[in-house]
Amino acid sequence: MADIKRFRRYKPESRGGQMHRLTEENAERQTWRACGVYWVIATLDGVQVVAYVGRSKSNISDRLIKAMDRHGDYTHFRFRRTANELTAFRAECVEFHRYGGFGGLDNAKHPPRPGGHRGHGVMCCVVGCPLNKRYR
């Protein structure tokens, strides 16, 4: 896990909805068959911070359960449904950068483009991102 000083508290502008305790039951009940973006929250020294940002095109609960198995510090999650995989990708890019990218999250890499969209004009929508060829 990254240094606690680099993690950031959840920001309301993310519009992630209600926070839920990260359990397999909650993940399945809240996000089953949901396409969208999610935030995994860690509690470090009593402070809740965003530790990981991700997305799923069809079932957020599977991703949350995998995250829960990998890191014992992950305690809660929030999520936001999106209309489709491309919208989820764009939302994940914004949130990845909002919470500090590699320096502020446990994410090992920038959000990848959705399958079937590689090289077809789909790029990160955040100005200054190396994956955004339009606004470098």
Coordinates of N, CA and C in Angstrom, one line a residue:
M1 N 0.8 -1.2 0.0 CA 0.0 0.0 0.0 C 0.9 1.2 0.0
A2 N 0.5 2.3 -0.7 CA 1.2 3.5 -0.8 C 1.3 4.2 0.6
D3 N 2.2 5.1 0.7 CA 2.4 5.9 1.9 C 1.1 6.6 2.3
I4 N 0.7 6.6 3.6 CA -0.6 7.2 4.0 C -0.7 8.7 3.7
K5 N 0.5 9.4 3.7 CA 0.4 10.8 3.4 C 0.0 11.1 2.0
R6 N 0.1 10.1 1.1 CA -0.3 10.4 -0.3 C -1.7 10.0 -0.6
F7 N -2.3 9.2 0.3 CA -3.8 8.9 0.1 C -4.6 10.1 0.3
R8 N -5.8 10.1 -0.3 CA -6.7 11.3 -0.1 C -8.0 10.8 0.4
R9 N -8.7 11.7 1.1 CA -10.0 11.4 1.6 C -11.0 11.4 0.4
Y10 N -12.1 10.7 0.5 CA -13.1 10.7 -0.5 C -13.6 12.1 -0.8
K11 N -13.8 12.5 -2.0 CA -14.3 13.8 -2.4 C -15.8 13.7 -2.9
P12 N -16.7 14.6 -2.4 CA -18.1 14.5 -2.8 C -18.3 14.7 -4.3
E13 N -17.4 15.4 -5.0 CA -17.6 15.6 -6.4 C -17.4 14.3 -7.2
S14 N -17.0 13.2 -6.6 CA -16.9 11.9 -7.2 C -18.3 11.3 -7.4
R15 N -19.3 11.7 -6.6 CA -20.7 11.3 -6.8 C -20.8 9.8 -6.7
G16 N -20.1 9.2 -5.7 CA -20.1 7.7 -5.6 C -21.2 7.1 -4.8
G17 N -22.1 7.9 -4.3 CA -23.2 7.3 -3.5 C -22.8 6.9 -2.1
Q18 N -23.7 6.1 -1.5 CA -23.5 5.8 -0.1 C -22.3 4.9 0.1
M19 N -21.6 5.0 1.3 CA -20.5 4.1 1.6 C -21.0 2.8 2.2
H20 N -20.4 1.7 1.8 CA -20.8 0.4 2.4 C -19.6 -0.3 2.9
R21 N -19.8 -1.1 4.0 CA -18.7 -1.9 4.6 C -18.4 -2.9 3.5
L22 N -17.1 -3.1 3.3 CA -16.6 -4.1 2.3 C -16.7 -5.5 2.8
T23 N -17.8 -6.1 2.5 CA -17.9 -7.6 2.8 C -18.4 -8.2 1.5
E24 N -18.3 -9.5 1.4 CA -18.7 -10.2 0.2 C -20.2 -10.0 0.0
E25 N -21.0 -10.1 1.1 CA -22.4 -10.0 1.1 C -22.8 -8.6 0.6
N26 N -22.2 -7.6 1.1 CA -22.6 -6.2 0.7 C -22.2 -6.0 -0.8
A27 N -21.0 -6.5 -1.2 CA -20.6 -6.3 -2.6 C -21.6 -6.9 -3.5
E28 N -22.0 -8.1 -3.2 CA -23.0 -8.8 -4.1 C -24.4 -8.2 -4.0
R29 N -24.8 -7.8 -2.9 CA -26.2 -7.2 -2.7 C -26.3 -5.8 -3.4
Q30 N -25.2 -5.0 -3.2 CA -25.3 -3.6 -3.7 C -24.9 -3.5 -5.2
T31 N -24.0 -4.3 -5.7 CA -23.5 -4.1 -7.0 C -23.6 -5.2 -8.0
W32 N -24.4 -6.2 -7.7 CA -24.5 -7.4 -8.6 C -25.0 -6.9 -10.0
R33 N -24.3 -7.4 -11.0 CA -24.6 -7.0 -12.4 C -24.6 -5.5 -12.7
A34 N -23.8 -4.8 -12.0 CA -23.7 -3.3 -12.2 C -22.5 -3.0 -13.1
C35 N -22.7 -2.2 -14.1 CA -21.6 -1.6 -14.9 C -21.3 -0.3 -14.2
G36 N -20.0 0.0 -13.9 CA -19.7 1.3 -13.3 C -18.3 1.4 -12.8
V37 N -18.1 2.4 -12.0 CA -16.9 2.8 -11.4 C -17.0 2.6 -9.9
Y38 N -15.9 2.2 -9.2 CA -16.0 2.0 -7.8 C -14.7 2.6 -7.1
W39 N -14.8 2.9 -5.8 CA -13.8 3.4 -5.0 C -13.6 2.4 -3.8
V40 N -12.4 1.9 -3.5 CA -12.2 1.1 -2.4 C -11.6 2.0 -1.3
I41 N -12.1 1.9 -0.1 CA -11.7 2.8 1.0 C -10.9 2.0 2.0
A42 N -9.8 2.5 2.4 CA -9.0 1.9 3.5 C -9.1 2.8 4.7
T43 N -9.0 2.2 5.9 CA -9.0 2.9 7.1 C -7.6 2.8 7.7
L44 N -6.9 3.9 7.7 CA -5.5 3.9 8.1 C -5.4 4.9 9.3
D45 N -5.0 4.5 10.4 CA -4.8 5.3 11.6 C -6.1 6.1 11.9
G46 N -7.3 5.4 11.7 CA -8.6 6.0 12.0 C -9.1 6.9 10.9
V47 N -8.4 7.1 9.8 CA -8.8 8.0 8.7 C -9.2 7.1 7.5
Q48 N -10.4 7.4 7.0 CA -10.8 6.7 5.8 C -10.4 7.4 4.5
V49 N -9.6 6.7 3.7 CA -9.0 7.3 2.5 C -9.3 6.4 1.3
V50 N -9.3 7.0 0.1 CA -9.5 6.2 -1.1 C -8.2 5.5 -1.4
A51 N -8.2 4.2 -1.5 CA -7.0 3.5 -1.8 C -6.9 2.9 -3.2
Y52 N -8.0 2.7 -3.8 CA -8.1 2.0 -5.1 C -9.3 2.5 -5.9
V53 N -9.1 2.7 -7.2 CA -10.2 3.1 -8.1 C -10.3 2.1 -9.2
G54 N -11.5 1.6 -9.5 CA -11.6 0.6 -10.5 C -13.0 0.7 -11.3
R55 N -13.2 -0.2 -12.2 CA -14.4 -0.2 -12.9 C -14.7 -1.7 -13.3
S56 N -16.0 -1.9 -13.7 CA -16.4 -3.2 -14.3 C -17.4 -2.9 -15.3
K57 N -17.4 -3.7 -16.4 CA -18.4 -3.6 -17.4 C -19.7 -4.3 -17.2
S58 N -19.6 -5.3 -16.2 CA -20.8 -6.1 -16.0 C -21.1 -6.5 -14.5
N59 N -20.1 -6.5 -13.6 CA -20.4 -7.0 -12.3 C -19.3 -6.4 -11.3
I60 N -19.6 -5.3 -10.8 CA -18.7 -4.7 -9.8 C -18.3 -5.6 -8.6
S61 N -19.3 -6.3 -8.2 CA -19.1 -7.2 -7.0 C -17.9 -8.1 -7.1
D62 N -17.7 -8.7 -8.3 CA -16.5 -9.6 -8.5 C -15.2 -8.8 -8.3
R63 N -15.1 -7.6 -8.8 CA -13.9 -6.8 -8.6 C -13.7 -6.4 -7.1
L64 N -14.8 -6.1 -6.4 CA -14.7 -5.7 -5.0 C -14.2 -6.9 -4.2
I65 N -14.8 -8.1 -4.5 CA -14.4 -9.3 -3.7 C -12.9 -9.6 -3.9
K66 N -12.4 -9.4 -5.1 CA -11.0 -9.7 -5.4 C -10.1 -8.7 -4.6
A67 N -10.6 -7.4 -4.6 CA -9.8 -6.4 -3.9 C -9.8 -6.7 -2.4
M68 N -10.9 -7.1 -1.9 CA -11.0 -7.5 -0.4 C -10.0 -8.6 -0.1
D69 N -9.9 -9.6 -1.0 CA -9.0 -10.7 -0.7 C -7.5 -10.3 -0.8
R70 N -7.2 -9.3 -1.5 CA -5.8 -8.8 -1.7 C -5.3 -8.0 -0.6
H71 N -6.2 -7.1 0.0 CA -5.7 -6.1 1.0 C -6.6 -6.1 2.2
G72 N -6.0 -6.4 3.4 CA -6.7 -6.4 4.6 C -7.1 -5.0 5.1
D73 N -6.4 -4.0 4.6 CA -6.7 -2.6 5.0 C -7.9 -2.0 4.4
Y74 N -8.5 -2.7 3.3 CA -9.6 -2.2 2.6 C -10.9 -2.5 3.5
T75 N -11.6 -1.5 3.8 CA -12.7 -1.6 4.8 C -14.1 -1.3 4.2
H76 N -14.2 -0.4 3.2 CA -15.4 0.1 2.7 C -15.4 0.3 1.2
F77 N -16.5 0.6 0.6 CA -16.5 0.9 -0.8 C -17.7 1.8 -1.2
R78 N -17.5 2.5 -2.3 CA -18.6 3.3 -2.9 C -18.6 2.9 -4.4
F79 N -19.7 3.2 -5.0 CA -19.8 2.9 -6.4 C -20.8 3.8 -7.1
R80 N -20.6 3.9 -8.4 CA -21.6 4.7 -9.2 C -21.8 3.9 -10.5
R81 N -23.1 3.6 -10.8 CA -23.4 2.9 -12.0 C -23.2 3.8 -13.2
T82 N -22.9 3.2 -14.3 CA -22.7 4.0 -15.6 C -23.6 3.2 -16.7
A83 N -23.8 4.0 -17.7 CA -24.7 3.4 -18.8 C -24.0 2.3 -19.6
N84 N -22.6 2.4 -19.7 CA -21.9 1.4 -20.5 C -20.5 1.4 -20.1
E85 N -19.7 0.5 -20.8 CA -18.3 0.3 -20.5 C -17.5 1.5 -20.8
L86 N -17.8 2.2 -21.9 CA -17.0 3.4 -22.3 C -17.2 4.5 -21.3
T87 N -18.4 4.7 -20.8 CA -18.6 5.7 -19.8 C -17.9 5.3 -18.5
A88 N -17.9 4.0 -18.1 CA -17.2 3.6 -16.9 C -15.7 3.8 -17.1
F89 N -15.1 3.6 -18.2 CA -13.7 3.9 -18.5 C -13.4 5.3 -18.3
R90 N -14.2 6.2 -18.9 CA -13.9 7.6 -18.7 C -14.1 8.1 -17.3
A91 N -15.1 7.6 -16.6 CA -15.2 7.9 -15.2 C -14.0 7.4 -14.3
E92 N -13.6 6.2 -14.6 CA -12.4 5.6 -13.9 C -11.2 6.5 -14.1
C93 N -11.0 7.0 -15.3 CA -9.8 7.8 -15.6 C -9.9 9.1 -14.8
V94 N -11.0 9.7 -14.8 CA -11.2 11.0 -14.0 C -10.9 10.7 -12.5
E95 N -11.4 9.6 -12.0 CA -11.2 9.3 -10.6 C -9.8 8.9 -10.3
F96 N -9.2 8.2 -11.2 CA -7.8 7.8 -11.0 C -6.9 9.0 -10.8
H97 N -7.1 10.0 -11.7 CA -6.3 11.2 -11.6 C -6.7 12.1 -10.4
R98 N -8.0 12.1 -10.1 CA -8.5 12.9 -9.0 C -7.8 12.5 -7.6
Y99 N -7.6 11.2 -7.5 CA -7.1 10.7 -6.2 C -5.5 10.4 -6.3
G100 N -4.9 11.0 -7.3 CA -3.4 11.0 -7.3 C -2.7 10.0 -8.1
G101 N -3.5 9.2 -8.9 CA -2.8 8.2 -9.8 C -1.9 7.3 -9.0
F102 N -0.8 7.0 -9.6 CA 0.1 6.0 -9.0 C 0.6 6.4 -7.7
G103 N 0.8 7.8 -7.5 CA 1.4 8.3 -6.3 C 0.4 8.3 -5.1
G104 N -0.9 8.2 -5.4 CA -1.9 8.3 -4.3 C -2.8 7.1 -4.2
L105 N -2.6 6.1 -5.0 CA -3.5 5.0 -5.0 C -2.7 3.7 -5.1
D106 N -3.4 2.6 -4.7 CA -2.7 1.3 -4.9 C -2.8 0.7 -6.3
N107 N -3.5 1.4 -7.2 CA -3.5 1.0 -8.6 C -2.1 0.8 -9.2
A108 N -1.9 -0.3 -9.8 CA -0.6 -0.6 -10.4 C -0.4 0.1 -11.8
K109 N -1.5 0.4 -12.4 CA -1.4 1.0 -13.7 C -2.6 1.9 -14.0
H110 N -2.4 2.7 -15.0 CA -3.5 3.6 -15.5 C -4.6 2.7 -16.0
P111 N -5.9 3.2 -15.8 CA -7.0 2.4 -16.3 C -6.8 2.0 -17.8
P112 N -6.9 0.8 -18.2 CA -6.8 0.4 -19.6 C -8.0 0.7 -20.4
R113 N -7.8 0.9 -21.7 CA -9.0 1.2 -22.6 C -9.9 0.0 -22.5
P114 N -11.2 0.2 -22.7 CA -12.1 -1.0 -22.8 C -11.8 -1.9 -24.0
G115 N -12.0 -3.2 -23.8 CA -11.7 -4.2 -24.9 C -12.5 -3.8 -26.1
G116 N -11.9 -4.0 -27.3 CA -12.5 -3.6 -28.5 C -12.4 -2.2 -28.9
H117 N -11.8 -1.4 -28.0 CA -11.6 0.1 -28.3 C -10.2 0.5 -28.5
R118 N -9.3 -0.5 -28.5 CA -7.8 -0.1 -28.5 C -7.5 0.5 -29.9
G119 N -7.0 1.7 -29.8 CA -6.5 2.4 -31.0 C -7.7 3.0 -31.8
H120 N -8.9 3.0 -31.3 CA -10.0 3.6 -32.0 C -10.5 4.9 -31.5
G121 N -9.5 5.8 -31.1 CA -9.9 7.1 -30.6 C -10.3 7.2 -29.2
V122 N -10.3 6.1 -28.5 CA -10.7 6.1 -27.1 C -9.5 6.4 -26.2
M123 N -9.5 7.5 -25.5 CA -8.3 7.9 -24.7 C -8.8 8.5 -23.4
C124 N -7.8 8.6 -22.5 CA -8.1 9.2 -21.2 C -8.6 10.6 -21.5
C125 N -9.6 11.0 -20.7 CA -10.2 12.4 -21.0 C -9.6 13.4 -20.1
V126 N -8.6 13.1 -19.3 CA -8.0 14.1 -18.4 C -6.8 14.8 -19.1
V127 N -6.9 16.1 -19.1 CA -5.9 17.0 -19.7 C -4.6 16.7 -19.0
G128 N -3.6 16.6 -19.8 CA -2.2 16.4 -19.3 C -1.8 14.9 -19.2
C129 N -2.8 14.0 -19.3 CA -2.5 12.6 -19.1 C -1.8 12.1 -20.4
P130 N -0.7 11.3 -20.2 CA 0.0 10.8 -21.4 C -0.9 9.9 -22.3
L131 N -2.0 9.3 -21.8 CA -2.9 8.6 -22.6 C -3.9 9.4 -23.4
N132 N -3.8 10.7 -23.2 CA -4.7 11.7 -23.8 C -3.9 12.4 -24.9
K133 N -3.8 11.9 -26.0 CA -2.9 12.5 -27.1 C -3.5 13.8 -27.6
R134 N -4.7 14.0 -27.4 CA -5.4 15.3 -27.8 C -4.9 16.5 -27.0
Y135 N -4.7 16.3 -25.7 CA -4.5 17.4 -24.8 C -3.1 17.4 -24.0
R136 N -2.1 16.9 -24.6 CA -0.8 16.8 -23.9 C -0.1 18.1 -23.8

